[in-house]
Amino acid sequence: MPPEPRPPAGKTGARLRPVALPAGSLLLFLVLWQLLAASGTWSETLVPPPAKVWDAFVTVSTTHDGVRGYNGTYLIEHLGISLRRIAVGAGLGIALGVLFGLLMGTVGWVRSLFEPWITFLRTLPPLAYFSLLIIWLGINEEPKVTLLAVAAFPPVAVSTTTAVAAVPKSLVEAARALGASRWDVVKDVVVPSALPETLTGVRLAVGVAYSSLVAAELVNGLPGIGGMVKDAANYNNTPVVLVGIVAIGVSGLIIDGLLLRLERAVVPWRGRA
């Protein structure tokens, strides 16, 4: 039998590149990290070698010497509790952001009324109002979820407002000329046109919620991945701090990838002529 034709080398390289480049950059990072830790420039308390961070990962993920994970909770459980807080808080902020964005993009006086307040809120760092939320709502779940909702709200509201305002007026006028009601215009013209930018705003909102996670879990944050990072930092437990940071970053990458896949499935025409 004649041998099967081999794929061109260029195509094989193109298929491997999306995996090889990240793997190579990760390997280079680990090598540089190990060299820096071994140089003795800083103590291992400040810059632990990768092996110590791996040992910390194993310790907080299993039961060691009768101790279950970190503070009686496994790493995956800490992460799951934090993800639940983000899902509730960011989900609420995103829903309100889309609603306000549609209103501000379609009703001029609503935009004039609320846009300065949303801009004001967008410029505030989470720690600026977290203490106030604790005073108002206590130290349980309410201030954490509220902070994440407040952090996620502005990016979605701003992106949706901009997208709605940019909808071609010719499409709106054509729909009205065909007898579409105001609700039909919003549902069939405005929302589909604004959807790509709105989904981009959702991805930004989830990223902002993630960046606010440690702040949200500063007080009574255990169990929770941000609370674990904060508690470990109090005891200069740098390996556990790095484990928590990596867990937050990796889970954030996975969720962003899922949102990107959702965006491609919902708006497949984006980026195409």
Steps between C-alpha positions, in 0.01 A plus 500: 500500500629848421592702812241748624585859410641697791355838584722791402746603769359853504150382583626269775693787655197727483290240684761451772578868548198586723612230745878519461533876557310513833675183620837644403432830673389314815816289498717809455319673787557202731869486408547872568306468825720211615816690409381807689410297808834314489705819460450593864413860416190469717417256776273202431235669714469770234577299186441128562618258229237329281544173693389665825195649330416155363532353850266771628253414223504134604462596866196726450341248263526195727491395865844524662582400859132499581449854362250530217623736229540861617307602808296179477399552137650359180627735230227393258239579765650844565491566127145366463368729774666802340368407156151479644539849643620627163215326318238659724660843533628542145184341359287758678728785391501379139121466488453852636771633270331361189162639610639847575704494179191432292309776676781754473565415137137538395369773732701820496393643834576172678856514364541862609374411847702184571816518288690739735421274796617189317821676396552607862446142615733362232791710624473386863734222617314222686678566829367857496145387574544149644528633857176688447329183375616320815351775717171479314473125436711327766787254453321202344434433131303816422789752477714258297228431243404869488859609440537255211169616354601866525837422340343307210219747429680798332690315221182333375290816531754711312562247221128431451417871494769567240391204288131597509577861411708379203218297343445638146194723496417372155430154646276646770311716250459207261353286778257775599401550138407131490268548795723381784409624846756660731545167681541318167769747395691445825458122489564438129735784403669666796584192709652293215703799381627579851563140602868473393610804702277397790671160518836674497376706794399179677852361461644824637255492790600147597864606490430800723308276741797265515738788570270606785479150650776537758359836605155345534638229729717721719255468789363160601615362165581149619410266347575662165803523272546873557463451875760222485746731321442777753531268800818338365650845435442591865736216597753561218400166349612598150462154341131483593453859381647404162283186487192717554608753238563226243161341581323834447690567177450154349130491585466850355665387177265202475190710559615765252559225244149367558355849460698544179359173366151617596559827317611317186193275516250782564647757259683293233485790257727721711821595321369388162416725214 
